[in-house]
mmCIF file of N, CA, C and O in Angstrom:
data_model
loop_
_atom_site.group_PDB
_atom_site.id
_atom_site.type_symbol
_atom_site.label_atom_id
_atom_site.label_comp_id
_atom_site.label_asym_id
_atom_site.label_seq_id
_atom_site.Cartn_x
_atom_site.Cartn_y
_atom_site.Cartn_z
ATOM 1 N N MET A 11 48.487 2.807 -88.597
ATOM 2 C CA MET A 11 47.763 3.154 -87.391
ATOM 3 C C MET A 11 46.260 3.066 -87.657
ATOM 4 O O MET A 11 45.753 3.572 -88.646
ATOM 5 N N CYS A 12 45.532 2.431 -86.763
ATOM 6 C CA CYS A 12 44.096 2.266 -86.907
ATOM 7 C C CYS A 12 43.377 3.562 -86.572
ATOM 8 O O CYS A 12 43.796 4.311 -85.697
ATOM 9 N N GLU A 13 42.289 3.777 -87.276
ATOM 10 C CA GLU A 13 41.478 4.957 -86.989
ATOM 11 C C GLU A 13 40.670 4.724 -85.724
ATOM 12 O O GLU A 13 40.111 3.662 -85.507
ATOM 13 N N ARG A 14 40.619 5.726 -84.888
ATOM 14 C CA ARG A 14 39.876 5.667 -83.632
ATOM 15 C C ARG A 14 38.384 5.624 -83.944
ATOM 16 O O ARG A 14 37.904 6.346 -84.807
ATOM 17 N N PRO A 15 37.622 4.794 -83.221
ATOM 18 C CA PRO A 15 36.178 4.755 -83.441
ATOM 19 C C PRO A 15 35.531 6.108 -83.161
ATOM 20 O O PRO A 15 35.987 6.875 -82.304
ATOM 21 N N ARG A 16 34.475 6.396 -83.877
ATOM 22 C CA ARG A 16 33.725 7.642 -83.683
ATOM 23 C C ARG A 16 32.940 7.552 -82.372
ATOM 24 O O ARG A 16 32.321 6.530 -82.082
ATOM 25 N N VAL A 17 32.963 8.628 -81.602
ATOM 26 C CA VAL A 17 32.212 8.713 -80.353
ATOM 27 C C VAL A 17 31.114 9.755 -80.552
ATOM 28 O O VAL A 17 31.378 10.903 -80.883
ATOM 29 N N ILE A 18 29.879 9.321 -80.330
ATOM 30 C CA ILE A 18 28.708 10.160 -80.544
ATOM 31 C C ILE A 18 28.229 10.688 -79.194
ATOM 32 O O ILE A 18 28.193 9.942 -78.219
ATOM 33 N N GLY A 19 27.859 11.952 -79.143
ATOM 34 C CA GLY A 19 27.347 12.505 -77.894
ATOM 35 C C GLY A 19 27.217 14.008 -77.964
ATOM 36 O O GLY A 19 27.305 14.600 -79.038
ATOM 37 N N LEU A 20 27.028 14.600 -76.807
ATOM 38 C CA LEU A 20 26.840 16.036 -76.709
ATOM 39 C C LEU A 20 28.118 16.697 -76.212
ATOM 40 O O LEU A 20 28.608 16.386 -75.130
ATOM 41 N N ASP A 21 28.676 17.579 -77.040
ATOM 42 C CA ASP A 21 29.891 18.325 -76.704
ATOM 43 C C ASP A 21 31.059 17.395 -76.376
ATOM 44 O O ASP A 21 31.759 17.588 -75.376
ATOM 45 N N VAL A 22 31.298 16.397 -77.211
ATOM 46 C CA VAL A 22 32.366 15.426 -76.981
ATOM 47 C C VAL A 22 33.711 16.046 -77.321
ATOM 48 O O VAL A 22 33.898 16.599 -78.400
ATOM 49 N N ASP A 23 34.670 15.948 -76.375
ATOM 50 C CA ASP A 23 36.016 16.467 -76.626
ATOM 51 C C ASP A 23 36.917 15.344 -77.153
ATOM 52 O O ASP A 23 36.490 14.189 -77.248
ATOM 53 N N PRO A 24 38.171 15.641 -77.509
ATOM 54 C CA PRO A 24 39.052 14.617 -78.083
ATOM 55 C C PRO A 24 39.337 13.417 -77.165
ATOM 56 O O PRO A 24 39.739 12.361 -77.645
ATOM 57 N N GLU A 25 39.140 13.577 -75.847
ATOM 58 C CA GLU A 25 39.367 12.455 -74.930
ATOM 59 C C GLU A 25 38.054 11.815 -74.455
ATOM 60 O O GLU A 25 38.040 11.120 -73.456
ATOM 61 N N THR A 26 36.986 12.057 -75.173
ATOM 62 C CA THR A 26 35.659 11.455 -74.971
ATOM 63 C C THR A 26 34.868 12.029 -73.800
ATOM 64 O O THR A 26 33.850 11.465 -73.419
ATOM 65 N N ARG A 27 35.307 13.148 -73.231
ATOM 66 C CA ARG A 27 34.487 13.801 -72.211
ATOM 67 C C ARG A 27 33.269 14.410 -72.912
ATOM 68 O O ARG A 27 33.331 14.733 -74.096
ATOM 69 N N CYS A 28 32.191 14.597 -72.152
ATOM 70 C CA CYS A 28 30.980 15.127 -72.760
ATOM 71 C C CYS A 28 30.354 16.192 -71.863
ATOM 72 O O CYS A 28 30.897 16.529 -70.817
ATOM 73 N N ARG A 29 29.232 16.671 -72.278
ATOM 74 C CA ARG A 29 28.495 17.694 -71.524
ATOM 75 C C ARG A 29 28.155 17.194 -70.109
ATOM 76 O O ARG A 29 28.154 17.968 -69.164
ATOM 77 N N HIS A 30 27.910 15.914 -69.974
ATOM 78 C CA HIS A 30 27.462 15.355 -68.695
ATOM 79 C C HIS A 30 28.610 14.980 -67.762
ATOM 80 O O HIS A 30 28.492 15.131 -66.556
ATOM 81 N N TYR A 31 29.680 14.455 -68.328
ATOM 82 C CA TYR A 31 30.830 13.984 -67.540
ATOM 83 C C TYR A 31 32.095 14.558 -68.160
ATOM 84 O O TYR A 31 32.501 14.159 -69.243
ATOM 85 N N HIS A 32 32.708 15.493 -67.460
ATOM 86 C CA HIS A 32 33.832 16.224 -68.063
ATOM 87 C C HIS A 32 34.953 16.527 -67.076
ATOM 88 O O HIS A 32 35.688 17.500 -67.242
ATOM 89 N N SER A 33 35.114 15.684 -66.050
ATOM 90 C CA SER A 33 36.265 15.877 -65.161
ATOM 91 C C SER A 33 37.523 15.368 -65.870
ATOM 92 O O SER A 33 37.449 14.710 -66.911
ATOM 93 N N GLU A 34 38.658 15.650 -65.298
ATOM 94 C CA GLU A 34 39.936 15.214 -65.875
ATOM 95 C C GLU A 34 39.941 13.709 -66.159
ATOM 96 O O GLU A 34 40.470 13.265 -67.173
ATOM 97 N N ASN A 35 39.360 12.901 -65.277
ATOM 98 C CA ASN A 35 39.419 11.440 -65.426
ATOM 99 C C ASN A 35 38.258 10.839 -66.212
ATOM 100 O O ASN A 35 38.201 9.624 -66.373
ATOM 101 N N ASP A 36 37.353 11.649 -66.708
ATOM 102 C CA ASP A 36 36.259 11.137 -67.541
ATOM 103 C C ASP A 36 36.774 10.994 -68.965
ATOM 104 O O ASP A 36 36.619 11.881 -69.797
ATOM 105 N N ARG A 37 37.400 9.852 -69.227
ATOM 106 C CA ARG A 37 38.059 9.678 -70.520
ATOM 107 C C ARG A 37 37.819 8.298 -71.109
ATOM 108 O O ARG A 37 38.700 7.720 -71.729
ATOM 109 N N ILE A 38 36.621 7.764 -70.924
ATOM 110 C CA ILE A 38 36.280 6.535 -71.631
ATOM 111 C C ILE A 38 34.982 6.748 -72.399
ATOM 112 O O ILE A 38 34.189 7.632 -72.081
ATOM 113 N N ALA A 39 34.786 5.932 -73.405
ATOM 114 C CA ALA A 39 33.512 5.842 -74.108
ATOM 115 C C ALA A 39 33.115 4.373 -74.100
ATOM 116 O O ALA A 39 33.970 3.491 -74.053
ATOM 117 N N ILE A 40 31.823 4.130 -74.126
ATOM 118 C CA ILE A 40 31.286 2.775 -74.063
ATOM 119 C C ILE A 40 30.565 2.481 -75.371
ATOM 120 O O ILE A 40 29.742 3.274 -75.834
ATOM 121 N N ARG A 41 30.887 1.324 -75.963
ATOM 122 C CA ARG A 41 30.142 0.859 -77.144
ATOM 123 C C ARG A 41 28.877 0.196 -76.619
ATOM 124 O O ARG A 41 28.939 -0.800 -75.899
ATOM 125 N N PHE A 42 27.748 0.751 -76.952
ATOM 126 C CA PHE A 42 26.485 0.241 -76.435
ATOM 127 C C PHE A 42 26.105 -1.055 -77.130
ATOM 128 O O PHE A 42 26.216 -1.191 -78.356
ATOM 129 N N HIS A 43 25.667 -2.005 -76.329
ATOM 130 C CA HIS A 43 25.273 -3.329 -76.813
ATOM 131 C C HIS A 43 24.149 -3.225 -77.843
ATOM 132 O O HIS A 43 24.148 -3.931 -78.849
ATOM 133 N N CYS A 44 23.209 -2.328 -77.623
ATOM 134 C CA CYS A 44 22.014 -2.229 -78.454
ATOM 135 C C CYS A 44 22.300 -1.758 -79.876
ATOM 136 O O CYS A 44 21.700 -2.254 -80.827
ATOM 137 N N CYS A 45 23.199 -0.819 -80.052
ATOM 138 C CA CYS A 45 23.412 -0.229 -81.375
ATOM 139 C C CYS A 45 24.842 -0.370 -81.898
ATOM 140 O O CYS A 45 25.103 -0.061 -83.058
ATOM 141 N N GLY A 46 25.775 -0.807 -81.029
ATOM 142 C CA GLY A 46 27.150 -0.990 -81.470
ATOM 143 C C GLY A 46 27.926 0.295 -81.666
ATOM 144 O O GLY A 46 29.014 0.283 -82.234
ATOM 145 N N LYS A 47 27.406 1.416 -81.192
ATOM 146 C CA LYS A 47 28.070 2.710 -81.347
ATOM 147 C C LYS A 47 28.620 3.180 -80.011
ATOM 148 O O LYS A 47 28.063 2.883 -78.957
ATOM 149 N N TYR A 48 29.719 3.929 -80.092
ATOM 150 C CA TYR A 48 30.352 4.470 -78.890
ATOM 151 C C TYR A 48 29.707 5.792 -78.472
ATOM 152 O O TYR A 48 29.475 6.673 -79.309
ATOM 153 N N PHE A 49 29.461 5.906 -77.156
ATOM 154 C CA PHE A 49 28.958 7.122 -76.532
ATOM 155 C C PHE A 49 29.781 7.363 -75.272
ATOM 156 O O PHE A 49 30.222 6.411 -74.624
ATOM 157 N N PRO A 50 29.958 8.640 -74.854
ATOM 158 C CA PRO A 50 30.695 8.913 -73.635
ATOM 159 C C PRO A 50 29.950 8.463 -72.374
ATOM 160 O O PRO A 50 30.575 8.154 -71.371
ATOM 161 N N CYS A 51 28.608 8.444 -72.437
ATOM 162 C CA CYS A 51 27.829 8.107 -71.246
ATOM 163 C C CYS A 51 26.410 7.716 -71.619
ATOM 164 O O CYS A 51 25.974 7.921 -72.757
ATOM 165 N N TYR A 52 25.701 7.201 -70.648
ATOM 166 C CA TYR A 52 24.309 6.794 -70.868
ATOM 167 C C TYR A 52 23.407 7.991 -71.168
ATOM 168 O O TYR A 52 22.427 7.869 -71.918
ATOM 169 N N GLU A 53 23.735 9.163 -70.630
ATOM 170 C CA GLU A 53 22.905 10.335 -70.892
ATOM 171 C C GLU A 53 23.032 10.790 -72.349
ATOM 172 O O GLU A 53 22.035 11.191 -72.959
ATOM 173 N N CYS A 54 24.239 10.707 -72.902
ATOM 174 C CA CYS A 54 24.416 11.020 -74.324
ATOM 175 C C CYS A 54 23.664 9.998 -75.178
ATOM 176 O O CYS A 54 23.033 10.356 -76.176
ATOM 177 N N HIS A 55 23.714 8.734 -74.782
ATOM 178 C CA HIS A 55 22.975 7.709 -75.527
ATOM 179 C C HIS A 55 21.477 7.985 -75.461
ATOM 180 O O HIS A 55 20.775 7.856 -76.466
ATOM 181 N N GLN A 56 20.976 8.382 -74.315
ATOM 182 C CA GLN A 56 19.553 8.724 -74.195
ATOM 183 C C GLN A 56 19.196 9.906 -75.095
ATOM 184 O O GLN A 56 18.123 9.947 -75.688
ATOM 185 N N ALA A 57 20.105 10.870 -75.191
ATOM 186 C CA ALA A 57 19.831 12.090 -75.954
ATOM 187 C C ALA A 57 19.901 11.879 -77.466
ATOM 188 O O ALA A 57 19.057 12.407 -78.203
ATOM 189 N N VAL A 58 20.897 11.130 -77.942
ATOM 190 C CA VAL A 58 21.106 11.020 -79.401
ATOM 191 C C VAL A 58 21.348 9.587 -79.867
ATOM 192 O O VAL A 58 21.798 9.368 -80.989
ATOM 193 N N GLY A 59 21.032 8.608 -79.039
ATOM 194 C CA GLY A 59 21.275 7.205 -79.378
ATOM 195 C C GLY A 59 20.091 6.538 -80.045
ATOM 196 O O GLY A 59 19.198 7.185 -80.586
ATOM 197 N N CYS A 60 20.062 5.219 -79.918
ATOM 198 C CA CYS A 60 19.107 4.406 -80.671
ATOM 199 C C CYS A 60 17.749 4.240 -80.000
ATOM 200 O O CYS A 60 16.844 3.661 -80.598
ATOM 201 N N ASN A 61 17.595 4.688 -78.766
ATOM 202 C CA ASN A 61 16.334 4.550 -78.027
ATOM 203 C C ASN A 61 15.915 3.101 -77.821
ATOM 204 O O ASN A 61 14.730 2.805 -77.687
ATOM 205 N N ASN A 62 16.861 2.193 -77.816
ATOM 206 C CA ASN A 62 16.578 0.772 -77.625
ATOM 207 C C ASN A 62 17.642 0.175 -76.709
ATOM 208 O O ASN A 62 18.237 -0.853 -77.016
ATOM 209 N N THR A 63 17.898 0.812 -75.580
ATOM 210 C CA THR A 63 19.009 0.465 -74.705
ATOM 211 C C THR A 63 18.936 -0.976 -74.207
ATOM 212 O O THR A 63 17.884 -1.444 -73.777
ATOM 213 N N SER A 64 20.082 -1.651 -74.296
ATOM 214 C CA SER A 64 20.243 -2.972 -73.683
ATOM 215 C C SER A 64 21.653 -3.049 -73.117
ATOM 216 O O SER A 64 22.556 -2.369 -73.595
ATOM 217 N N VAL A 65 21.822 -3.862 -72.082
ATOM 218 C CA VAL A 65 23.137 -3.992 -71.451
ATOM 219 C C VAL A 65 23.876 -5.192 -72.022
ATOM 220 O O VAL A 65 23.274 -6.119 -72.563
ATOM 221 N N TRP A 66 25.199 -5.155 -71.883
ATOM 222 C CA TRP A 66 26.024 -6.269 -72.337
ATOM 223 C C TRP A 66 25.819 -7.471 -71.410
ATOM 224 O O TRP A 66 25.997 -7.342 -70.192
ATOM 225 N N PRO A 67 25.461 -8.633 -71.949
ATOM 226 C CA PRO A 67 25.334 -9.830 -71.106
ATOM 227 C C PRO A 67 26.710 -10.344 -70.695
ATOM 228 O O PRO A 67 27.695 -10.167 -71.424
ATOM 229 N N LYS A 68 26.784 -10.976 -69.530
ATOM 230 C CA LYS A 68 28.064 -11.464 -68.992
ATOM 231 C C LYS A 68 28.811 -12.356 -69.965
ATOM 232 O O LYS A 68 30.044 -12.316 -70.033
ATOM 233 N N GLU A 69 28.084 -13.160 -70.746
ATOM 234 C CA GLU A 69 28.767 -14.069 -71.676
ATOM 235 C C GLU A 69 29.425 -13.336 -72.848
ATOM 236 O O GLU A 69 30.153 -13.947 -73.625
ATOM 237 N N GLN A 70 29.245 -12.031 -72.936
ATOM 238 C CA GLN A 70 29.903 -11.247 -73.986
ATOM 239 C C GLN A 70 30.928 -10.261 -73.426
ATOM 240 O O GLN A 70 31.372 -9.351 -74.116
ATOM 241 N N PHE A 71 31.338 -10.453 -72.190
ATOM 242 C CA PHE A 71 32.314 -9.545 -71.580
ATOM 243 C C PHE A 71 33.695 -9.638 -72.235
ATOM 244 O O PHE A 71 34.558 -8.822 -71.956
ATOM 245 N N HIS A 72 33.895 -10.579 -73.126
ATOM 246 C CA HIS A 72 35.150 -10.654 -73.885
ATOM 247 C C HIS A 72 35.178 -9.637 -75.035
ATOM 248 O O HIS A 72 36.240 -9.347 -75.599
ATOM 249 N N GLU A 73 34.029 -9.072 -75.362
ATOM 250 C CA GLU A 73 33.922 -8.104 -76.463
ATOM 251 C C GLU A 73 34.638 -6.796 -76.121
ATOM 252 O O GLU A 73 34.583 -6.315 -74.993
ATOM 253 N N LYS A 74 35.266 -6.210 -77.128
ATOM 254 C CA LYS A 74 35.890 -4.895 -76.947
ATOM 255 C C LYS A 74 34.778 -3.848 -77.028
ATOM 256 O O LYS A 74 34.139 -3.708 -78.065
ATOM 257 N N ALA A 75 34.552 -3.165 -75.911
ATOM 258 C CA ALA A 75 33.445 -2.224 -75.855
ATOM 259 C C ALA A 75 33.766 -0.968 -75.048
ATOM 260 O O ALA A 75 32.885 -0.166 -74.788
ATOM 261 N N ILE A 76 35.027 -0.788 -74.659
ATOM 262 C CA ILE A 76 35.442 0.392 -73.904
ATOM 263 C C ILE A 76 36.592 1.050 -74.657
ATOM 264 O O ILE A 76 37.552 0.378 -75.040
ATOM 265 N N LEU A 77 36.503 2.333 -74.871
ATOM 266 C CA LEU A 77 37.525 3.085 -75.581
ATOM 267 C C LEU A 77 38.213 4.034 -74.618
ATOM 268 O O LEU A 77 37.555 4.857 -73.966
ATOM 269 N N CYS A 78 39.534 3.928 -74.509
ATOM 270 C CA CYS A 78 40.299 4.895 -73.723
ATOM 271 C C CYS A 78 40.400 6.176 -74.541
ATOM 272 O O CYS A 78 40.904 6.167 -75.667
ATOM 273 N N GLY A 79 39.919 7.266 -73.970
ATOM 274 C CA GLY A 79 39.944 8.545 -74.666
ATOM 275 C C GLY A 79 41.329 9.149 -74.807
ATOM 276 O O GLY A 79 41.534 10.032 -75.624
ATOM 277 N N THR A 80 42.286 8.661 -74.036
ATOM 278 C CA THR A 80 43.646 9.188 -74.124
ATOM 279 C C THR A 80 44.430 8.533 -75.257
ATOM 280 O O THR A 80 44.951 9.216 -76.129
ATOM 281 N N CYS A 81 44.490 7.205 -75.247
ATOM 282 C CA CYS A 81 45.330 6.518 -76.243
ATOM 283 C C CYS A 81 44.544 5.861 -77.378
ATOM 284 O O CYS A 81 45.135 5.440 -78.371
ATOM 285 N N GLY A 82 43.224 5.750 -77.231
ATOM 286 C CA GLY A 82 42.413 5.133 -78.274
ATOM 287 C C GLY A 82 42.373 3.617 -78.222
ATOM 288 O O GLY A 82 41.794 2.987 -79.099
ATOM 289 N N ASN A 83 42.990 3.024 -77.202
ATOM 290 C CA ASN A 83 42.967 1.571 -77.058
ATOM 291 C C ASN A 83 41.549 1.106 -76.728
ATOM 292 O O ASN A 83 40.852 1.730 -75.932
ATOM 293 N N GLU A 84 41.128 0.018 -77.360
ATOM 294 C CA GLU A 84 39.832 -0.579 -77.046
ATOM 295 C C GLU A 84 40.048 -1.734 -76.084
ATOM 296 O O GLU A 84 40.867 -2.616 -76.330
ATOM 297 N N LEU A 85 39.314 -1.715 -74.996
ATOM 298 C CA LEU A 85 39.415 -2.745 -73.971
ATOM 299 C C LEU A 85 38.187 -3.640 -74.029
ATOM 300 O O LEU A 85 37.087 -3.174 -74.345
ATOM 301 N N SER A 86 38.389 -4.903 -73.673
ATOM 302 C CA SER A 86 37.225 -5.758 -73.493
ATOM 303 C C SER A 86 36.503 -5.293 -72.227
ATOM 304 O O SER A 86 37.088 -4.627 -71.364
ATOM 305 N N ILE A 87 35.265 -5.677 -72.106
ATOM 306 C CA ILE A 87 34.513 -5.315 -70.902
ATOM 307 C C ILE A 87 35.190 -5.916 -69.680
ATOM 308 O O ILE A 87 35.359 -5.242 -68.662
ATOM 309 N N ARG A 88 35.613 -7.161 -69.764
ATOM 310 C CA ARG A 88 36.288 -7.825 -68.641
ATOM 311 C C ARG A 88 37.556 -7.065 -68.269
ATOM 312 O O ARG A 88 37.820 -6.801 -67.100
ATOM 313 N N ASP A 89 38.374 -6.692 -69.255
ATOM 314 C CA ASP A 89 39.605 -5.940 -68.970
ATOM 315 C C ASP A 89 39.286 -4.607 -68.296
ATOM 316 O O ASP A 89 39.975 -4.190 -67.366
ATOM 317 N N TYR A 90 38.230 -3.954 -68.758
ATOM 318 C CA TYR A 90 37.836 -2.676 -68.150
ATOM 319 C C TYR A 90 37.383 -2.871 -66.703
ATOM 320 O O TYR A 90 37.804 -2.135 -65.810
ATOM 321 N N LEU A 91 36.563 -3.862 -66.467
ATOM 322 C CA LEU A 91 36.061 -4.089 -65.109
ATOM 323 C C LEU A 91 37.178 -4.492 -64.145
ATOM 324 O O LEU A 91 37.073 -4.246 -62.947
ATOM 325 N N ASP A 92 38.245 -5.070 -64.678
ATOM 326 C CA ASP A 92 39.369 -5.520 -63.852
ATOM 327 C C ASP A 92 40.543 -4.540 -63.807
ATOM 328 O O ASP A 92 41.553 -4.823 -63.168
ATOM 329 N N CYS A 93 40.444 -3.389 -64.441
ATOM 330 C CA CYS A 93 41.625 -2.528 -64.643
ATOM 331 C C CYS A 93 41.949 -1.583 -63.490
ATOM 332 O O CYS A 93 42.924 -0.847 -63.566
ATOM 333 N N ALA A 94 41.168 -1.553 -62.441
ATOM 334 C CA ALA A 94 41.433 -0.675 -61.290
ATOM 335 C C ALA A 94 41.491 0.806 -61.695
ATOM 336 O O ALA A 94 42.347 1.565 -61.248
ATOM 337 N N SER A 95 40.595 1.199 -62.595
ATOM 338 C CA SER A 95 40.408 2.610 -62.981
ATOM 339 C C SER A 95 41.614 3.264 -63.638
ATOM 340 O O SER A 95 41.890 4.448 -63.441
ATOM 341 N N SER A 96 42.350 2.488 -64.447
ATOM 342 C CA SER A 96 43.378 3.090 -65.299
ATOM 343 C C SER A 96 43.566 2.222 -66.533
ATOM 344 O O SER A 96 43.375 1.012 -66.491
ATOM 345 N N CYS A 97 43.919 2.858 -67.623
ATOM 346 C CA CYS A 97 44.087 2.151 -68.887
ATOM 347 C C CYS A 97 45.279 1.199 -68.791
ATOM 348 O O CYS A 97 46.397 1.637 -68.459
ATOM 349 N N PRO A 98 45.083 -0.078 -69.099
ATOM 350 C CA PRO A 98 46.206 -1.021 -69.061
ATOM 351 C C PRO A 98 47.223 -0.771 -70.179
ATOM 352 O O PRO A 98 48.345 -1.261 -70.103
ATOM 353 N N HIS A 99 46.865 0.033 -71.158
ATOM 354 C CA HIS A 99 47.769 0.314 -72.272
ATOM 355 C C HIS A 99 48.627 1.556 -72.014
ATOM 356 O O HIS A 99 49.842 1.508 -72.148
ATOM 357 N N CYS A 100 47.985 2.673 -71.605
ATOM 358 C CA CYS A 100 48.735 3.930 -71.439
ATOM 359 C C CYS A 100 48.790 4.425 -69.988
ATOM 360 O O CYS A 100 49.416 5.434 -69.722
ATOM 361 N N THR A 101 48.130 3.758 -69.083
ATOM 362 C CA THR A 101 48.044 4.059 -67.643
ATOM 363 C C THR A 101 47.267 5.338 -67.300
ATOM 364 O O THR A 101 47.293 5.783 -66.161
ATOM 365 N N ALA A 102 46.575 5.941 -68.279
ATOM 366 C CA ALA A 102 45.748 7.115 -67.970
ATOM 367 C C ALA A 102 44.683 6.720 -66.955
ATOM 368 O O ALA A 102 44.099 5.648 -67.030
ATOM 369 N N ALA A 103 44.434 7.609 -66.004
ATOM 370 C CA ALA A 103 43.440 7.340 -64.962
ATOM 371 C C ALA A 103 42.036 7.470 -65.530
ATOM 372 O O ALA A 103 41.740 8.376 -66.307
ATOM 373 N N PHE A 104 41.178 6.526 -65.129
ATOM 374 C CA PHE A 104 39.753 6.579 -65.440
ATOM 375 C C PHE A 104 39.018 7.004 -64.176
ATOM 376 O O PHE A 104 39.504 6.805 -63.068
ATOM 377 N N ASN A 105 37.837 7.546 -64.341
ATOM 378 C CA ASN A 105 37.041 7.974 -63.198
ATOM 379 C C ASN A 105 36.537 6.750 -62.425
ATOM 380 O O ASN A 105 35.744 5.974 -62.958
ATOM 381 N N PRO A 106 36.975 6.563 -61.182
ATOM 382 C CA PRO A 106 36.509 5.398 -60.414
ATOM 383 C C PRO A 106 35.012 5.464 -60.118
ATOM 384 O O PRO A 106 34.375 4.438 -59.877
ATOM 385 N N GLY A 107 34.423 6.653 -60.183
ATOM 386 C CA GLY A 107 32.991 6.799 -59.966
ATOM 387 C C GLY A 107 32.144 6.157 -61.054
ATOM 388 O O GLY A 107 30.952 5.923 -60.865
ATOM 389 N N CYS A 108 32.748 5.843 -62.193
ATOM 390 C CA CYS A 108 32.003 5.187 -63.274
ATOM 391 C C CYS A 108 31.431 3.850 -62.826
ATOM 392 O O CYS A 108 30.425 3.392 -63.368
ATOM 393 N N SER A 109 32.051 3.229 -61.838
ATOM 394 C CA SER A 109 31.555 1.934 -61.365
ATOM 395 C C SER A 109 30.144 2.053 -60.786
ATOM 396 O O SER A 109 29.396 1.071 -60.745
ATOM 397 N N LEU A 110 29.755 3.236 -60.380
ATOM 398 C CA LEU A 110 28.405 3.448 -59.867
ATOM 399 C C LEU A 110 27.342 3.278 -60.948
ATOM 400 O O LEU A 110 26.170 3.066 -60.654
ATOM 401 N N HIS A 111 27.761 3.381 -62.216
ATOM 402 C CA HIS A 111 26.833 3.301 -63.340
ATOM 403 C C HIS A 111 26.962 2.009 -64.137
ATOM 404 O O HIS A 111 26.309 1.877 -65.169
ATOM 405 N N LYS A 112 27.780 1.072 -63.699
ATOM 406 C CA LYS A 112 28.037 -0.111 -64.534
ATOM 407 C C LYS A 112 26.776 -0.898 -64.858
ATOM 408 O O LYS A 112 26.677 -1.495 -65.919
ATOM 409 N N HIS A 113 25.782 -0.860 -63.985
ATOM 410 C CA HIS A 113 24.531 -1.574 -64.248
ATOM 411 C C HIS A 113 23.774 -1.003 -65.448
ATOM 412 O O HIS A 113 22.919 -1.655 -66.021
ATOM 413 N N LEU A 114 24.115 0.214 -65.868
ATOM 414 C CA LEU A 114 23.483 0.816 -67.026
ATOM 415 C C LEU A 114 24.076 0.324 -68.345
ATOM 416 O O LEU A 114 23.489 0.516 -69.411
ATOM 417 N N TYR A 115 25.249 -0.322 -68.254
ATOM 418 C CA TYR A 115 25.961 -0.768 -69.440
ATOM 419 C C TYR A 115 26.147 -2.292 -69.492
ATOM 420 O O TYR A 115 26.180 -2.862 -70.571
ATOM 421 N N PHE A 116 26.334 -2.892 -68.316
ATOM 422 C CA PHE A 116 26.726 -4.295 -68.239
ATOM 423 C C PHE A 116 25.807 -5.069 -67.296
ATOM 424 O O PHE A 116 25.370 -4.549 -66.270
ATOM 425 N N GLU A 117 25.564 -6.324 -67.624
ATOM 426 C CA GLU A 117 24.804 -7.191 -66.732
ATOM 427 C C GLU A 117 25.598 -7.355 -65.438
ATOM 428 O O GLU A 117 26.804 -7.605 -65.471
ATOM 429 N N VAL A 118 24.945 -7.168 -64.323
ATOM 430 C CA VAL A 118 25.639 -7.305 -63.029
ATOM 431 C C VAL A 118 25.070 -8.443 -62.213
ATOM 432 O O VAL A 118 24.016 -8.947 -62.461
#
């Protein structure tokens, strides 16, 4: 069994919820393009990240950069954007409101 990637942030729980986003469906972490590290949200990255934020360019949407906090499966950006707010591996629901912030992580 592969070890789950480390998720950095403020008050991160086992399913990747954090101080900023902690509803039942807040269960993903994003690997930031700028530093290659997983954070639960952009606010955690601002607080304890690399201070050099950059978004994933469209030509790299094949990269695995989304972590399901329930099963630990890593999704490509394309798979995440196409998944209709649930993990394609374990079917855990993701917060559909995350789409409001996609411009903070991915080129739109």
